[in-house]
């Protein structure tokens, strides 16, 4: 028996023994485990599942064991994910520490920084938020103005961030700050970590068109941060920022991946698939009676399948290289546009039953579609707009001449 | 299923690419068109393709082939698409050899396959009867009379019809005009009495013909497969061919896109390279995204061809997925190819027009995007 086969067998046996029964059912939004100092466990088995997975480092399977990660090879990690999928296991932990900060900290952080932060990410002890966008710096992120000035051995931070997801629930923030105002904008940015409990940090939630949201405005008023919390070189934060954005895009593009699958809130739901919903609300069986909608749904499903294959190919190709590559921009662009298309089609499929806001006359999953449709509009804005992704593809992948860059340098 | 090329596949791809670029560049198609070549392909180049073994790749060893699989043929077609190679590889090899392999009896395979592999005979499949591909809608008839069948058929858009030595004619032996049941396949000599073949000159400068059969009498042995049960085999072969054609389309799409990028990086207007204009950059980036999707679809579809675990239904989904997607993207990229080149893109001297012309013919061949979206919906039960 090969070593990989042995790994598969022992993993399967361990999961059989250690994955609690309720963790083998479809995830419900209220029970997603984000971790952190004030972690909530609506379902007690979620805590047990997190503790067991974290003890093996399997919340972050490929991260080095030295920092608490699973230390698995890529092949082993694939086997683990296959075995988790086999029993329909829920993710033990969901966090921006895992999907965004951890990978860049492992790449650019000092040994001390890794020792301090990585194990806590793996165990879900600290919940992170992302301090990137500012009121005046959206697509032109590098124009950010939040300043950090060195006073003694502390940076003093002043400014504000916006669209900070879960800032009101997070324990720490990874933040882009300007440390030099005299140089071209990309060259004066640093990447710094600090505790959201620090004096001078405040947050205010933002309500979106879809209703409540995880987004916040975040304000920094003379926040003192130890100088050792700066990651990488002073004024070289843009390099880390871009790298982190690649990881973020990879995460967001998975929305598009999910949009091609018919499982949505359980297979029994009438809105589980666009075509299923279209037939249900028309009283059709066997064949969708509206030929125009049928053609559009078929086109959407074809693009979804093609996109899923492309994501899979990208994973296979990245096994040969290290980390995400420029195709993350393409995947982010396409995946987000696909998800928006899905919701527009779902609205057509469901007619007026997709347009309820609250109260009587609508099923819970119908009201959820309304909110999700509105929320999907942000997919092509957050993590870099679709237009910014196309700029990146044009410049970095296709090598087209950069007129915008000349403007940006100013 | 792997979506990256294996080492063997990469070697084959490189070799095929080199061959096409060096021996059969697009100038060959231009010459064939300009000299109104009666056969529509270059016989010397075809001979070299035979020597490379391309006609035998998917044919079992027992019948003179090399059993490299259909995936190999798909990979070669991707490369022939790059330079728009016109050859009997699609009609004789991809369609006819495959149909004989799948539907033929021992005697037919022994007789026909080695000859097809060696290029001693050329064949074609006479299927379509209308301006749209409707493989189940067959009005042509074959009536049994004693030991003979009497065939009456009118076929159009028959690739290589006028150069084929033998035709595989799809005709109805029973059933209503759109029934699956009752469709039969017949081997007919193109020289048989009652067969009239008229070459039709198409916009892509490739071969096509109308074929009429008027009271053509063929013996029982001409039946390929079971009487009335030809459709299942035909559909299986059409799906293999659709994937092959889609692979060829990918090669053409990549060629056009490479030309577009090159032009955007060299053409100056208003004192700057036109590739610096965001209006063009975004369209180029969108095309790139669509082409990346096409590449993944083709890898999956081509690899499904030899995957023993892939059912006929699953392959049908891959075929319609591939043909629908590649048809859409080829239309987009061929149109943008002309537009982004501006005036020069409209000139015959420049090659881009050949791709635009080929695109539309390839889109229609074996079903366009609408046909395959409809089929994809049906295969997915909606």
Tab-separated table of N, CA and C in Angstrom, chain A residues 275 279 286-288 294-295 297-299 301-303 305-307 309-310 312-313 316-317 327 330 333-334 387 390-391 393-394 397-404, chain B residues 1-4 257 261 264-265 272-273 275-278 281-282 284-286 288-290 292-293 295-297 300 321 324-325 328 373-374 376-378 381-382:
chain	number	residue	atom	x	y	z
A	275	UNK	N	-33.167	26.188	-12.989
A	275	UNK	CA	-34.110	25.504	-13.875
A	275	UNK	C	-35.246	24.859	-13.076
A	279	UNK	N	-39.259	25.841	-13.538
A	279	UNK	CA	-40.330	24.888	-13.827
A	279	UNK	C	-41.378	24.893	-12.710
A	286	UNK	N	-40.923	18.128	-16.468
A	286	UNK	CA	-40.160	17.504	-17.556
A	286	UNK	C	-39.416	18.509	-18.417
A	287	UNK	N	-40.122	19.542	-18.878
A	287	UNK	CA	-39.483	20.500	-19.773
A	287	UNK	C	-39.961	21.908	-19.457
A	288	UNK	N	-39.051	22.819	-19.393
A	288	UNK	CA	-39.368	24.221	-19.097
A	288	UNK	C	-40.134	24.824	-20.273
A	294	UNK	N	-35.496	29.125	-21.062
A	294	UNK	CA	-34.809	27.830	-21.104
A	294	UNK	C	-33.441	27.966	-21.766
A	295	UNK	N	-33.405	28.715	-22.870
A	295	UNK	CA	-32.139	28.920	-23.583
A	295	UNK	C	-31.154	29.714	-22.716
A	297	UNK	N	-31.077	29.914	-19.456
A	297	UNK	CA	-30.613	29.087	-18.331
A	297	UNK	C	-29.578	28.072	-18.829
A	298	UNK	N	-29.839	27.505	-20.001
A	298	UNK	CA	-28.869	26.544	-20.549
A	298	UNK	C	-27.524	27.231	-20.764
A	299	UNK	N	-27.577	28.444	-21.285
A	299	UNK	CA	-26.334	29.189	-21.521
A	299	UNK	C	-25.616	29.463	-20.194
A	301	UNK	N	-25.869	27.668	-17.467
A	301	UNK	CA	-25.335	26.414	-16.920
A	301	UNK	C	-24.077	25.964	-17.667
A	302	UNK	N	-24.056	26.234	-18.962
A	302	UNK	CA	-22.876	25.903	-19.757
A	302	UNK	C	-21.685	26.730	-19.276
A	303	UNK	N	-21.927	28.016	-19.064
A	303	UNK	CA	-20.839	28.872	-18.585
A	303	UNK	C	-20.411	28.474	-17.170
A	305	UNK	N	-20.550	25.459	-15.861
A	305	UNK	CA	-19.779	24.218	-15.955
A	305	UNK	C	-18.376	24.522	-16.489
A	306	UNK	N	-18.309	25.380	-17.493
A	306	UNK	CA	-17.006	25.750	-18.062
A	306	UNK	C	-16.149	26.466	-17.020
A	307	UNK	N	-16.795	27.280	-16.211
A	307	UNK	CA	-16.062	27.998	-15.163
A	307	UNK	C	-15.565	27.036	-14.086
A	309	UNK	N	-14.835	23.932	-14.481
A	309	UNK	CA	-13.708	23.196	-15.059
A	309	UNK	C	-12.451	24.061	-15.060
A	310	UNK	N	-12.639	25.359	-15.285
A	310	UNK	CA	-11.490	26.269	-15.317
A	310	UNK	C	-10.882	26.431	-13.918
A	312	UNK	N	-11.004	24.190	-11.628
A	312	UNK	CA	-10.331	22.915	-11.370
A	312	UNK	C	-8.980	22.862	-12.086
A	313	UNK	N	-8.967	23.330	-13.319
A	313	UNK	CA	-7.714	23.338	-14.080
A	313	UNK	C	-6.699	24.268	-13.422
A	316	UNK	N	-5.094	22.478	-10.663
A	316	UNK	CA	-4.124	21.499	-11.166
A	316	UNK	C	-2.841	22.189	-11.629
A	317	UNK	N	-3.022	23.325	-12.296
A	317	UNK	CA	-1.835	24.028	-12.804
A	317	UNK	C	-1.029	24.666	-11.682
A	327	UNK	N	-4.175	34.450	-12.979
A	327	UNK	CA	-5.504	34.002	-13.398
A	327	UNK	C	-6.529	34.223	-12.289
A	330	UNK	N	-8.887	36.768	-13.434
A	330	UNK	CA	-9.853	36.287	-14.409
A	330	UNK	C	-10.957	35.491	-13.707
A	333	UNK	N	-13.233	37.864	-11.759
A	333	UNK	CA	-14.117	38.566	-12.687
A	333	UNK	C	-15.253	37.650	-13.145
A	334	UNK	N	-14.890	36.494	-13.646
A	334	UNK	CA	-15.902	35.636	-14.265
A	334	UNK	C	-16.855	35.056	-13.227
A	387	UNK	N	-14.074	45.788	-13.312
A	387	UNK	CA	-13.281	46.640	-14.206
A	387	UNK	C	-11.803	46.615	-13.813
A	390	UNK	N	-10.316	43.366	-14.952
A	390	UNK	CA	-10.032	43.381	-16.388
A	390	UNK	C	-8.777	44.196	-16.676
A	391	UNK	N	-8.587	45.285	-15.920
A	391	UNK	CA	-7.340	46.051	-16.061
A	391	UNK	C	-6.135	45.171	-15.760
A	393	UNK	N	-5.909	41.873	-15.843
A	393	UNK	CA	-5.715	40.858	-16.888
A	393	UNK	C	-5.025	41.485	-18.097
A	394	UNK	N	-5.529	42.655	-18.514
A	394	UNK	CA	-4.976	43.312	-19.706
A	394	UNK	C	-3.483	43.599	-19.521
A	397	UNK	N	-1.520	39.845	-17.630
A	397	UNK	CA	-1.614	38.574	-18.356
A	397	UNK	C	-1.376	38.790	-19.845
A	398	UNK	N	-2.015	39.803	-20.398
A	398	UNK	CA	-1.922	40.011	-21.846
A	398	UNK	C	-0.770	40.929	-22.226
A	399	UNK	N	-0.195	41.607	-21.231
A	399	UNK	CA	0.957	42.467	-21.508
A	399	UNK	C	0.621	43.668	-22.371
A	400	UNK	N	-0.606	44.155	-22.278
A	400	UNK	CA	-0.969	45.329	-23.077
A	400	UNK	C	-0.369	46.586	-22.443
A	401	UNK	N	-0.053	47.570	-23.272
A	401	UNK	CA	0.599	48.773	-22.749
A	401	UNK	C	-0.290	49.496	-21.738
A	402	UNK	N	0.343	50.121	-20.784
A	402	UNK	CA	-0.351	50.611	-19.607
A	402	UNK	C	-0.465	52.118	-19.610
A	403	UNK	N	-1.585	52.621	-20.141
A	403	UNK	CA	-1.790	54.063	-20.142
A	403	UNK	C	-2.238	54.515	-18.759
A	404	UNK	N	-3.059	53.641	-18.117
A	404	UNK	CA	-3.576	53.948	-16.788
A	404	UNK	C	-2.428	54.094	-15.791
B	1	UNK	N	-10.652	13.701	-13.416
B	1	UNK	CA	-10.099	13.716	-14.776
B	1	UNK	C	-9.083	14.857	-14.901
B	2	UNK	N	-7.933	14.534	-15.454
B	2	UNK	CA	-6.893	15.568	-15.576
B	2	UNK	C	-7.294	16.623	-16.599
B	3	UNK	N	-7.076	17.866	-16.272
B	3	UNK	CA	-7.387	18.956	-17.199
B	3	UNK	C	-6.114	19.607	-17.721
B	4	UNK	N	-4.996	18.992	-17.418
B	4	UNK	CA	-3.747	19.441	-18.032
B	4	UNK	C	-3.253	18.301	-18.924
B	257	UNK	N	-6.852	35.262	-31.587
B	257	UNK	CA	-6.575	36.082	-30.410
B	257	UNK	C	-5.106	36.491	-30.362
B	261	UNK	N	-3.768	40.377	-30.198
B	261	UNK	CA	-2.835	40.911	-29.199
B	261	UNK	C	-1.615	41.536	-29.868
B	264	UNK	N	-2.617	44.888	-31.272
B	264	UNK	CA	-2.823	45.904	-30.231
B	264	UNK	C	-1.501	46.439	-29.703
B	265	UNK	N	-0.456	45.624	-29.823
B	265	UNK	CA	0.844	46.032	-29.289
B	265	UNK	C	1.735	46.711	-30.339
B	272	UNK	N	-0.225	56.925	-29.683
B	272	UNK	CA	0.040	55.841	-28.712
B	272	UNK	C	-0.370	54.502	-29.301
B	273	UNK	N	0.099	53.426	-28.657
B	273	UNK	CA	-0.327	52.090	-29.073
B	273	UNK	C	-1.811	51.927	-28.752
B	275	UNK	N	-3.368	49.396	-28.035
B	275	UNK	CA	-3.546	48.468	-26.908
B	275	UNK	C	-3.580	49.151	-25.557
B	276	UNK	N	-3.244	50.435	-25.509
B	276	UNK	CA	-3.318	51.149	-24.235
B	276	UNK	C	-4.716	51.711	-23.987
B	277	UNK	N	-5.617	51.592	-24.971
B	277	UNK	CA	-6.983	52.092	-24.784
B	277	UNK	C	-7.801	51.099	-23.964
B	278	UNK	N	-8.406	51.647	-22.908
B	278	UNK	CA	-9.166	50.755	-22.023
B	278	UNK	C	-10.370	50.121	-22.736
B	281	UNK	N	-8.761	47.216	-24.168
B	281	UNK	CA	-8.181	46.331	-23.155
B	281	UNK	C	-9.241	45.448	-22.501
B	282	UNK	N	-10.365	46.057	-22.126
B	282	UNK	CA	-11.384	45.260	-21.443
B	282	UNK	C	-11.982	44.207	-22.351
B	284	UNK	N	-10.432	42.797	-24.776
B	284	UNK	CA	-9.400	41.755	-24.909
B	284	UNK	C	-9.385	40.873	-23.661
B	285	UNK	N	-9.531	41.487	-22.491
B	285	UNK	CA	-9.504	40.710	-21.247
B	285	UNK	C	-10.727	39.807	-21.140
B	286	UNK	N	-11.865	40.281	-21.625
B	286	UNK	CA	-13.068	39.437	-21.614
B	286	UNK	C	-12.875	38.257	-22.568
B	288	UNK	N	-10.051	36.929	-23.389
B	288	UNK	CA	-9.099	36.029	-22.731
B	288	UNK	C	-9.824	35.112	-21.738
B	289	UNK	N	-10.731	35.710	-20.954
B	289	UNK	CA	-11.469	34.919	-19.966
B	289	UNK	C	-12.284	33.834	-20.653
B	290	UNK	N	-12.989	34.220	-21.694
B	290	UNK	CA	-13.820	33.251	-22.411
B	290	UNK	C	-12.961	32.142	-23.026
B	292	UNK	N	-10.063	31.078	-21.902
B	292	UNK	CA	-9.633	30.197	-20.814
B	292	UNK	C	-10.714	29.156	-20.500
B	293	UNK	N	-11.970	29.597	-20.502
B	293	UNK	CA	-13.062	28.652	-20.269
B	293	UNK	C	-13.101	27.606	-21.383
B	295	UNK	N	-10.630	26.529	-23.160
B	295	UNK	CA	-9.523	25.582	-23.001
B	295	UNK	C	-9.889	24.485	-22.003
B	296	UNK	N	-10.499	24.887	-20.907
B	296	UNK	CA	-10.866	23.901	-19.884
B	296	UNK	C	-11.919	22.939	-20.425
B	297	UNK	N	-12.888	23.504	-21.139
B	297	UNK	CA	-13.957	22.678	-21.699
B	297	UNK	C	-13.376	21.658	-22.680
B	300	UNK	N	-11.443	18.847	-20.899
B	300	UNK	CA	-12.360	17.896	-20.265
B	300	UNK	C	-13.068	17.051	-21.324
B	321	UNK	N	-21.827	20.825	-24.448
B	321	UNK	CA	-21.149	21.898	-23.715
B	321	UNK	C	-20.064	22.522	-24.590
B	324	UNK	N	-21.455	24.186	-27.968
B	324	UNK	CA	-22.180	25.427	-27.685
B	324	UNK	C	-21.205	26.535	-27.284
B	325	UNK	N	-20.331	26.220	-26.350
B	325	UNK	CA	-19.440	27.254	-25.822
B	325	UNK	C	-18.456	27.727	-26.889
B	328	UNK	N	-20.041	29.955	-29.570
B	328	UNK	CA	-20.258	31.337	-29.111
B	328	UNK	C	-18.956	32.129	-29.111
B	373	UNK	N	-27.383	24.243	-26.968
B	373	UNK	CA	-27.964	24.685	-25.700
B	373	UNK	C	-29.287	23.967	-25.456
B	374	UNK	N	-30.066	23.831	-26.518
B	374	UNK	CA	-31.337	23.102	-26.403
B	374	UNK	C	-31.075	21.656	-25.980
B	376	UNK	N	-28.404	20.494	-24.467
B	376	UNK	CA	-27.830	20.486	-23.119
B	376	UNK	C	-28.954	20.583	-22.083
B	377	UNK	N	-29.942	21.427	-22.359
B	377	UNK	CA	-31.081	21.550	-21.449
B	377	UNK	C	-31.836	20.231	-21.366
B	378	UNK	N	-32.077	19.622	-22.515
B	378	UNK	CA	-32.789	18.347	-22.523
B	378	UNK	C	-32.002	17.275	-21.767
B	381	UNK	N	-32.454	17.509	-18.212
B	381	UNK	CA	-33.847	17.351	-17.774
B	381	UNK	C	-34.584	18.657	-17.466
B	382	UNK	N	-34.374	19.658	-18.326
B	382	UNK	CA	-35.263	20.817	-18.163
B	382	UNK	C	-35.642	21.422	-19.518
